[in-house]
Short mmCIF file of C-alpha atoms in Angstrom, two decimals:
data_model
loop_
_atom_site.label_atom_id
_atom_site.label_comp_id
_atom_site.label_asym_id
_atom_site.label_seq_id
_atom_site.Cartn_x
_atom_site.Cartn_y
_atom_site.Cartn_z
CA UNK J 867 40.12 245.12 -114.77
CA UNK J 868 39.27 248.37 -112.99
CA UNK J 869 38.38 251.30 -115.19
CA UNK J 870 38.79 249.21 -118.37
CA UNK J 871 35.63 247.31 -117.51
CA UNK J 872 32.71 247.73 -120.10
CA UNK J 873 29.17 246.38 -120.04
CA UNK J 874 26.47 247.07 -122.65
CA UNK J 875 22.88 245.85 -122.13
CA UNK J 876 20.22 246.54 -124.61
CA UNK J 877 16.57 245.47 -124.90
CA UNK J 878 15.71 246.19 -128.60
CA UNK J 879 12.27 247.40 -129.74
CA UNK J 880 10.15 245.37 -132.27
CA UNK J 881 11.55 244.75 -135.71
CA UNK J 882 15.08 245.82 -134.87
CA UNK J 883 17.56 242.99 -135.80
CA UNK J 884 20.57 242.35 -133.70
CA UNK J 885 23.77 243.72 -135.13
CA UNK J 886 26.41 241.13 -134.26
CA UNK J 887 29.26 243.20 -135.35
CA UNK J 888 28.25 246.12 -132.99
CA UNK J 889 28.48 243.98 -129.92
CA UNK J 890 31.62 242.05 -131.03
CA UNK J 891 33.32 245.37 -131.72
CA UNK J 892 32.13 246.62 -128.38
CA UNK J 893 33.92 243.82 -126.50
CA UNK J 894 37.00 243.70 -128.62
CA UNK J 895 40.20 245.03 -127.09
CA UNK J 896 43.97 244.54 -127.65
CA UNK J 897 44.28 242.90 -124.23
CA UNK J 898 41.39 240.50 -124.71
CA UNK J 899 42.78 237.20 -126.25
CA UNK J 900 39.26 235.62 -126.35
CA UNK J 901 35.84 236.61 -127.38
CA UNK J 902 32.94 234.14 -126.65
CA UNK J 903 29.61 234.65 -128.16
CA UNK J 904 26.16 233.02 -127.89
CA UNK J 905 23.34 233.57 -130.47
CA UNK J 906 19.79 232.39 -129.61
CA UNK J 907 17.98 231.73 -132.97
CA UNK J 908 14.41 230.78 -133.80
CA UNK J 909 14.42 227.26 -135.10
CA UNK J 910 11.59 225.95 -137.47
CA UNK J 911 10.15 223.13 -135.40
CA UNK J 912 9.24 222.31 -131.70
CA UNK J 913 7.99 218.89 -130.70
CA UNK J 914 6.95 218.06 -134.24
CA UNK J 915 5.18 221.47 -134.83
CA UNK J 916 6.12 223.84 -137.58
CA UNK J 917 7.32 227.14 -135.95
CA UNK J 918 6.54 230.35 -137.81
CA UNK J 919 8.09 232.78 -135.40
CA UNK J 920 8.63 233.63 -131.76
CA UNK J 921 7.26 236.72 -130.09
CA UNK J 922 8.85 238.30 -126.98
CA UNK J 923 7.41 240.65 -124.46
CA UNK J 924 9.24 242.17 -121.43
CA UNK J 925 9.07 244.36 -118.39
CA UNK J 926 11.85 246.41 -119.73
CA UNK J 927 13.10 248.40 -116.69
CA UNK J 928 13.37 245.33 -114.62
CA UNK J 929 14.78 243.23 -117.47
CA UNK J 930 17.67 245.77 -117.94
CA UNK J 931 18.36 245.91 -114.21
CA UNK J 932 18.45 242.09 -113.95
CA UNK J 933 20.78 241.60 -116.91
CA UNK J 934 23.18 244.26 -115.49
CA UNK J 935 23.21 242.44 -112.25
CA UNK J 936 23.91 239.18 -114.03
CA UNK J 937 26.89 240.73 -115.74
CA UNK J 938 28.16 242.05 -112.46
CA UNK J 939 27.81 238.66 -110.92
CA UNK J 940 29.79 237.11 -113.82
CA UNK J 941 32.56 239.68 -113.33
CA UNK J 942 32.82 238.61 -109.71
CA UNK J 943 33.50 234.98 -110.71
CA UNK J 944 35.61 235.32 -113.87
CA UNK J 945 38.30 237.72 -115.04
CA UNK J 946 36.40 239.46 -117.85
CA UNK J 947 37.15 242.54 -119.95
CA UNK J 948 34.05 243.60 -121.68
CA UNK J 949 30.40 242.21 -121.90
CA UNK J 950 27.46 242.92 -124.25
CA UNK J 951 23.93 241.49 -124.12
CA UNK J 952 21.16 242.26 -126.49
CA UNK J 953 17.69 240.82 -126.54
CA UNK J 954 14.95 241.51 -129.13
CA UNK J 955 11.21 242.17 -128.36
CA UNK J 956 8.33 241.47 -130.75
CA UNK J 957 8.26 238.93 -133.49
CA UNK J 958 11.42 237.03 -134.40
CA UNK J 959 10.99 234.87 -137.51
CA UNK J 960 12.65 231.53 -138.09
CA UNK J 961 16.40 231.84 -138.63
CA UNK J 962 16.70 235.24 -136.92
CA UNK J 963 18.39 235.87 -133.51
CA UNK J 964 16.49 236.91 -130.44
CA UNK J 965 19.33 237.07 -127.96
CA UNK J 966 23.03 237.70 -128.41
CA UNK J 967 25.82 237.69 -125.90
CA UNK J 968 29.48 238.65 -126.28
CA UNK J 969 32.10 238.40 -123.66
CA UNK J 970 35.86 239.05 -123.87
CA UNK J 971 38.68 238.10 -121.59
CA UNK J 972 42.39 237.53 -121.55
CA UNK J 973 41.92 233.75 -121.64
CA UNK J 974 39.34 231.80 -123.31
CA UNK J 975 38.12 229.75 -120.37
CA UNK J 976 36.88 232.91 -118.55
CA UNK J 977 34.91 234.05 -121.57
CA UNK J 978 33.44 230.78 -122.37
CA UNK J 979 32.27 230.07 -118.85
CA UNK J 980 30.90 233.55 -118.35
CA UNK J 981 28.93 233.45 -121.58
CA UNK J 982 27.21 230.26 -120.58
CA UNK J 983 26.47 231.59 -117.18
CA UNK J 984 24.97 234.74 -118.58
CA UNK J 985 22.59 233.03 -121.02
CA UNK J 986 21.50 230.45 -118.32
CA UNK J 987 20.74 233.32 -115.89
CA UNK J 988 18.90 235.41 -118.51
CA UNK J 989 16.69 232.45 -119.39
CA UNK J 990 16.05 231.56 -115.69
CA UNK J 991 15.45 235.01 -114.18
CA UNK J 992 14.98 237.95 -116.55
CA UNK J 993 11.39 239.10 -117.03
CA UNK J 994 11.17 238.44 -120.79
CA UNK J 995 8.35 236.11 -122.08
CA UNK J 996 8.16 234.13 -125.26
CA UNK J 997 5.20 233.05 -127.33
CA UNK J 998 5.77 230.29 -129.81
CA UNK J 999 3.72 230.85 -133.06
CA UNK J 1000 3.06 227.69 -135.06
CA UNK J 1001 1.42 227.12 -138.44
CA UNK J 1002 -1.69 225.84 -136.53
CA UNK J 1003 -1.71 227.86 -133.35
CA UNK J 1004 0.31 229.61 -130.69
CA UNK J 1005 1.26 229.24 -127.00
CA UNK J 1006 3.16 231.17 -124.34
CA UNK J 1007 6.19 229.13 -123.14
CA UNK J 1008 8.30 229.32 -119.98
CA UNK J 1009 12.01 228.50 -120.36
CA UNK J 1010 13.09 225.17 -118.79
CA UNK J 1011 15.64 227.01 -116.63
CA UNK J 1012 12.89 229.12 -115.04
CA UNK J 1013 10.67 226.08 -114.55
CA UNK J 1014 13.59 224.33 -112.80
CA UNK J 1015 14.17 227.26 -110.43
CA UNK J 1016 10.48 227.49 -109.61
CA UNK J 1017 10.29 223.71 -108.97
CA UNK J 1018 13.48 223.26 -106.88
CA UNK J 1019 14.13 226.81 -105.58
CA UNK J 1020 13.48 227.59 -101.90
CA UNK J 1021 11.13 230.35 -100.79
CA UNK J 1022 12.64 230.99 -97.35
CA UNK J 1023 14.03 234.46 -98.12
CA UNK J 1024 10.98 236.06 -99.74
CA UNK J 1025 7.65 234.75 -100.86
CA UNK J 1026 5.96 238.14 -101.34
CA UNK J 1027 3.41 238.99 -104.01
CA UNK J 1028 1.65 242.16 -104.88
CA UNK J 1029 -1.53 243.33 -106.64
CA UNK J 1030 -1.21 245.73 -109.60
CA UNK J 1031 -4.34 247.04 -111.35
CA UNK J 1032 -6.41 244.08 -110.33
CA UNK J 1033 -3.87 241.47 -111.66
CA UNK J 1034 -1.88 239.24 -109.50
CA UNK J 1035 2.02 239.39 -109.64
CA UNK J 1036 3.73 236.22 -108.49
CA UNK J 1037 7.45 236.16 -107.49
CA UNK J 1038 8.93 232.64 -107.95
CA UNK J 1039 12.16 232.30 -106.00
CA UNK J 1040 15.26 231.08 -107.64
CA UNK J 1041 17.57 228.27 -106.50
CA UNK J 1042 20.46 230.47 -107.09
CA UNK J 1043 21.54 233.58 -109.01
CA UNK J 1044 21.66 237.27 -108.60
CA UNK J 1045 18.52 239.21 -109.40
CA UNK J 1046 15.46 237.35 -108.20
CA UNK J 1047 13.00 235.42 -110.33
CA UNK J 1048 10.93 236.47 -113.24
CA UNK J 1049 7.81 238.38 -112.42
CA UNK J 1050 4.75 236.90 -113.96
CA UNK J 1051 1.48 238.71 -114.44
CA UNK J 1052 -1.32 236.20 -114.77
CA UNK J 1053 -4.45 236.78 -116.84
CA UNK J 1054 -7.04 235.00 -114.75
CA UNK J 1055 -9.68 235.18 -117.42
CA UNK J 1056 -10.45 231.83 -119.02
CA UNK J 1057 -9.57 228.34 -117.87
CA UNK J 1058 -6.08 227.19 -116.68
CA UNK J 1059 -4.93 226.15 -120.15
CA UNK J 1060 -5.75 229.72 -121.44
CA UNK J 1061 -3.87 231.70 -118.79
CA UNK J 1062 -1.10 233.84 -120.15
CA UNK J 1063 1.94 235.56 -118.68
CA UNK J 1064 2.67 239.19 -119.69
CA UNK J 1065 3.55 242.66 -118.39
CA UNK J 1066 2.04 245.49 -120.32
CA UNK J 1067 1.79 249.17 -119.27
CA UNK J 1068 1.62 248.30 -115.49
CA UNK J 1069 3.91 249.40 -112.67
CA UNK J 1070 5.23 246.34 -110.76
CA UNK J 1071 6.22 246.99 -107.22
CA UNK J 1072 8.55 244.26 -105.83
CA UNK J 1073 8.33 243.46 -102.12
#
């Protein structure tokens, strides 16, 4: 679409809700006959447990870079007009949206396929982490897409790791995609069941 291409990517600070109309209006255009959206919302149960909220943390500079690369990859596969991706950080209570994607195109097939691709890639590769908070406890969770990439991905291209402020950073290679795998900082204190993934106030050097 040449100069008409537009992409908006935002990682929102804590307690800032996602404004659906903002992103839908951003991708709207007279030449776009279709707008596909995805809204990821906190549900109230998981495996029989009552969910109170989800909490998200991110390595924001890399997250923004990865999402933009995912959007560029989508444009190379589908004929798209505009794209918008927003992800919240901090607590997201039941019924509220943590991630929202809007994609516009001339025809619906391009927008629908690209929207699915973007959310799958965000879940599989972008350094954003989720804690599920239950009525009787909490646990950090990895997305199934990320676990699948780690299990079946190949490490032939790059299996590097780096040390940052005495914590170990692991890169898990992806089976496919465009911007590498999530970077996980492992807190080695405590037993295996207590290890947590996070990135806070550290500079991560990818090699």
